[in-house]
PDB file of C-alpha atoms in Angstrom:
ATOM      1  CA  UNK B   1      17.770   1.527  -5.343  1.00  0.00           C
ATOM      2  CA  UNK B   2      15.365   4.892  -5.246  1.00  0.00           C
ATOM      3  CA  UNK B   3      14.309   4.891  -8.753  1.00  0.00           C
ATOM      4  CA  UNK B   4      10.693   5.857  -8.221  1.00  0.00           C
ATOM      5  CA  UNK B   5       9.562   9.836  -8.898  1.00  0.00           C
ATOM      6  CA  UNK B   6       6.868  10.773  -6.172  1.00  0.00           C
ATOM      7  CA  UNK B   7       5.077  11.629  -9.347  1.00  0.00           C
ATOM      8  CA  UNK B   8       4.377   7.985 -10.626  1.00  0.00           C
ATOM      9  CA  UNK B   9       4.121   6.579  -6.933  1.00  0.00           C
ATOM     10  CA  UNK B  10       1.406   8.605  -6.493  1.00  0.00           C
ATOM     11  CA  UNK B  11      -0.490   7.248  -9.530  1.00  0.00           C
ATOM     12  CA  UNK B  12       0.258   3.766  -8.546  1.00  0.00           C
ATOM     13  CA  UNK B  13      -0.975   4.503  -5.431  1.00  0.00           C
ATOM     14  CA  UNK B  14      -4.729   5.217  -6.908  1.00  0.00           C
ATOM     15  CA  UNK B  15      -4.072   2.530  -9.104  1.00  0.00           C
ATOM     16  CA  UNK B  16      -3.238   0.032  -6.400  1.00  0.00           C
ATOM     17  CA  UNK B  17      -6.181   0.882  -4.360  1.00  0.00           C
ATOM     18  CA  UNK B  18      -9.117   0.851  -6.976  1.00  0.00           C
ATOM     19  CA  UNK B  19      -7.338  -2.582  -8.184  1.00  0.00           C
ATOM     20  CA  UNK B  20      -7.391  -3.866  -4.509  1.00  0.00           C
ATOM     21  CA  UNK B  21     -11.029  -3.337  -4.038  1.00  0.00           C
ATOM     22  CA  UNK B  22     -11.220  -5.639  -7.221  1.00  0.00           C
ATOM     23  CA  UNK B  23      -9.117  -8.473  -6.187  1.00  0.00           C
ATOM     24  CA  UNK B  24     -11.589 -10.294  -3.462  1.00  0.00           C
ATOM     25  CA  UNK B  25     -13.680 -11.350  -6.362  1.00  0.00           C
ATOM     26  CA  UNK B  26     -10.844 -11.911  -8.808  1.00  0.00           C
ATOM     27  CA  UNK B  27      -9.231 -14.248  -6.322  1.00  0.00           C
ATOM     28  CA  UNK B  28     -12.664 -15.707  -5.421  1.00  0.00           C
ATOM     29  CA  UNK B  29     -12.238 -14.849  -2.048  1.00  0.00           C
ATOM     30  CA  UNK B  30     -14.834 -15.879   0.320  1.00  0.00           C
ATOM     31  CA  UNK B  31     -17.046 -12.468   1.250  1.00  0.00           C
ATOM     32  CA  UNK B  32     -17.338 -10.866   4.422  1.00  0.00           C
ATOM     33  CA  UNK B  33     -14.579 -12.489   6.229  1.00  0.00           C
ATOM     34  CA  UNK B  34     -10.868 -11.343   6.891  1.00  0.00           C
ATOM     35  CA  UNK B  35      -9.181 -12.383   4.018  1.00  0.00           C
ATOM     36  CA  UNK B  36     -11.495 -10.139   1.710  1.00  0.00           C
ATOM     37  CA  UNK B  37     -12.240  -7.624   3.881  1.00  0.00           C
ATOM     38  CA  UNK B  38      -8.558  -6.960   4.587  1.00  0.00           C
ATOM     39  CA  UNK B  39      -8.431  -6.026   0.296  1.00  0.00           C
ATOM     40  CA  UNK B  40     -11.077  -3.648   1.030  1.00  0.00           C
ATOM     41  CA  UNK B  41      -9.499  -1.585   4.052  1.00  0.00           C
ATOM     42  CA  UNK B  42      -6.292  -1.720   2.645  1.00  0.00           C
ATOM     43  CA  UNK B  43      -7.707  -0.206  -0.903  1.00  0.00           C
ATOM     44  CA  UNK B  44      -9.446   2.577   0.850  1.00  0.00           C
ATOM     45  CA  UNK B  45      -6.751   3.339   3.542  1.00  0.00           C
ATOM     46  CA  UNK B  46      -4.160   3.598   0.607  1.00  0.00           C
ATOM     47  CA  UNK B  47      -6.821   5.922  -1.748  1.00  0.00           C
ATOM     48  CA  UNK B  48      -7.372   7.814   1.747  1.00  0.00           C
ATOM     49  CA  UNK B  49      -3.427   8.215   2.629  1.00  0.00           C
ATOM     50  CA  UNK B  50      -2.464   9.631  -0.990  1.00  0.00           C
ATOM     51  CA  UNK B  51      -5.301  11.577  -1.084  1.00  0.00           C
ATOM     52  CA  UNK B  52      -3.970  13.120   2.611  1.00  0.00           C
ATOM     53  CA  UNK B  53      -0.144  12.846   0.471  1.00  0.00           C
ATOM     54  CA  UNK B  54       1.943  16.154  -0.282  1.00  0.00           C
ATOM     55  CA  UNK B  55       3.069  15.252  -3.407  1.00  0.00           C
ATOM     56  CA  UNK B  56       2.217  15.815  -6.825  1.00  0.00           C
ATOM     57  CA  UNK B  57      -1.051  13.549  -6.533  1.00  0.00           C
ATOM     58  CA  UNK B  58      -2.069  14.247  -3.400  1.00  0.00           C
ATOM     59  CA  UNK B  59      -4.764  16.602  -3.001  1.00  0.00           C
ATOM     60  CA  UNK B  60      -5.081  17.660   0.453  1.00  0.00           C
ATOM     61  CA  UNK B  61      -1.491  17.841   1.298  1.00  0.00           C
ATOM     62  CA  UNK B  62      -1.580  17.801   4.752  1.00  0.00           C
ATOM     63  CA  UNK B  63       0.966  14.205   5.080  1.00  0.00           C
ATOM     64  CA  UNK B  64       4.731  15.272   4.462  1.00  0.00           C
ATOM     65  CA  UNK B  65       5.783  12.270   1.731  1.00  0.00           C
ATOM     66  CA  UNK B  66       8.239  11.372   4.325  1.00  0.00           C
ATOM     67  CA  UNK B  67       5.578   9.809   6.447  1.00  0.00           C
ATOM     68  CA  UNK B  68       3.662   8.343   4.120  1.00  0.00           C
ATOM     69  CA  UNK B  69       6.124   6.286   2.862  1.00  0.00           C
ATOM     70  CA  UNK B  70       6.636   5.255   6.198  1.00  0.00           C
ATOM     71  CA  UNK B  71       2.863   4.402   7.001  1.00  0.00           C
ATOM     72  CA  UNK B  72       3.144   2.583   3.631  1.00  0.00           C
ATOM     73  CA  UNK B  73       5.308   0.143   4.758  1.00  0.00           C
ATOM     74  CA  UNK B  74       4.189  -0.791   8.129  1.00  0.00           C
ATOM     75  CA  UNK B  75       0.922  -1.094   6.336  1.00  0.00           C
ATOM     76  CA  UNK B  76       2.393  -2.912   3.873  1.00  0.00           C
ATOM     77  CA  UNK B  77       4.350  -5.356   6.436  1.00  0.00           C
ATOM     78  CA  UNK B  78       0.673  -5.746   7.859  1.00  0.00           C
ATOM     79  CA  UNK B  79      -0.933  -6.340   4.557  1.00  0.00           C
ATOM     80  CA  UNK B  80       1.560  -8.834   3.926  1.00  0.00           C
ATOM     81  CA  UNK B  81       1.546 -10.877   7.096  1.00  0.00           C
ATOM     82  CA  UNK B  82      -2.534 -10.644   7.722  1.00  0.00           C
ATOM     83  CA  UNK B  83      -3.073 -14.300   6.697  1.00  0.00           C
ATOM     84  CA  UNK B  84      -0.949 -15.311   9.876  1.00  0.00           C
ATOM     85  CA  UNK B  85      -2.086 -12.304  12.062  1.00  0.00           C
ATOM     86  CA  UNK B  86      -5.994 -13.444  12.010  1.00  0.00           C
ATOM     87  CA  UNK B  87      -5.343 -16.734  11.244  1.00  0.00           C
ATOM     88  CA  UNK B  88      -6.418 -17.722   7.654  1.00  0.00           C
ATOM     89  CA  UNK B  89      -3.200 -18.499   5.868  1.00  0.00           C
ATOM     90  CA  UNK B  90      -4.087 -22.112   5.995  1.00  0.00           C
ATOM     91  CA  UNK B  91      -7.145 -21.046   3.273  1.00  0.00           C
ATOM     92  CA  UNK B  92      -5.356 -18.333   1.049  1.00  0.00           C
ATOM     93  CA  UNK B  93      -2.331 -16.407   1.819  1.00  0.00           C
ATOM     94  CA  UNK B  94      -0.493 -15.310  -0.851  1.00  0.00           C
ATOM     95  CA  UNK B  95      -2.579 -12.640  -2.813  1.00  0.00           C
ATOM     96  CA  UNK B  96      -1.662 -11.069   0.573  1.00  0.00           C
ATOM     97  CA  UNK B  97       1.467 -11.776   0.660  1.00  0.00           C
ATOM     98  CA  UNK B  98       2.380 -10.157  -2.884  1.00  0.00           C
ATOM     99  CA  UNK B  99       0.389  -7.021  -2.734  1.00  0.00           C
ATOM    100  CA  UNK B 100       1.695  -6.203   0.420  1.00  0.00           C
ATOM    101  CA  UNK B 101       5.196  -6.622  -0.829  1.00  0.00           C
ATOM    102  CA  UNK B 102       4.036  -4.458  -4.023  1.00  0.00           C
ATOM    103  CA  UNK B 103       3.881  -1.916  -0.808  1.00  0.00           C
ATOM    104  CA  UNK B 104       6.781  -2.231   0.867  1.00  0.00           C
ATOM    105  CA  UNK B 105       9.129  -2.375  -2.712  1.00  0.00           C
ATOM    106  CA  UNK B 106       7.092   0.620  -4.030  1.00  0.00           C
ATOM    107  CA  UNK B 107       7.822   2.697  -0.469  1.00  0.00           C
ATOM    108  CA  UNK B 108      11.208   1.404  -0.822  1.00  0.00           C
ATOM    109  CA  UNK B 109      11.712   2.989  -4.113  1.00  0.00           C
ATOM    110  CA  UNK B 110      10.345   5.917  -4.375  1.00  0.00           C
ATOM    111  CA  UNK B 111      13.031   8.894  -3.953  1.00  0.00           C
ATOM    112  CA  UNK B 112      12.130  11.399  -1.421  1.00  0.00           C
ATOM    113  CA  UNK B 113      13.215  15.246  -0.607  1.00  0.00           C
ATOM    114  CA  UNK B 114      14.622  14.348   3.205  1.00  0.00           C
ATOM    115  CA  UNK B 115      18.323  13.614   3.034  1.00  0.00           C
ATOM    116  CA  UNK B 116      17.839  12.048   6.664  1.00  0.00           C
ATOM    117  CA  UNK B 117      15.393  10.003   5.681  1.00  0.00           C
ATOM    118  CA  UNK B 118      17.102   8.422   2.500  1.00  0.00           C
ATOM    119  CA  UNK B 119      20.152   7.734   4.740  1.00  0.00           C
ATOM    120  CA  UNK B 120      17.537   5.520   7.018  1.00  0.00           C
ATOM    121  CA  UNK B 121      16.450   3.910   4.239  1.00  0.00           C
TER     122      UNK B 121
END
């Protein structure tokens, strides 16, 4: 099921992010409430953690890959599930739910140097 180089993760992390600050108005999500503003963290916080990454498109390196595929998905798993958390999945809920399953998948697949951690997961 790990299929996923590090390498291209890293630029679909970027990706991801600047495409997630775009998606309130795509969606024509109402501004300044939760189910926007939860695009907006989530795009930064992803830029942010690869930026933090070590691996090949991280540029700080200080976050072993290992945990930031981990952050990944219980940010993903939050992503996904925010509509019920705070209570607006009755308006919108699944531009949510699919980008943070993008998340979880894309953690899921990526291969990664820890031979513990790949038998975890």
């Amino acid at each position: 099921m790990k299929f996923l180089e590090t390498k291209l993760h890293g630029y679909l992390d970027y990706s991801i992010g600047l495409l997630l600050l775009f998606m309130p108005s795509l969606f024509r999500l109402e501004a300044h409430t939760a189910q926007s503003l939860i695009f907006y963290i989530f795009g930064i916080f992803t830029i942010f953690l690869s930026l933090q990454t070590d691996y090949e498109a991280g540029i700080y390196k200080l976050l072993p890959m290992e945990a930031h595929i981990v952050i990944e998905i219980l940010s993903g798993l939050f992503f996904a599930l925010s509509p019920w958390i705070f209570g607006f999945a009755g308006k919108v809920f699944l531009p949510h739910l699919l980008f943070g399953s993008i998340a979880v998948f894309l953690a899921l697949a990526t291969k990664t140097q820890n031979s513990i951690f790949q038998r975890l997961f």
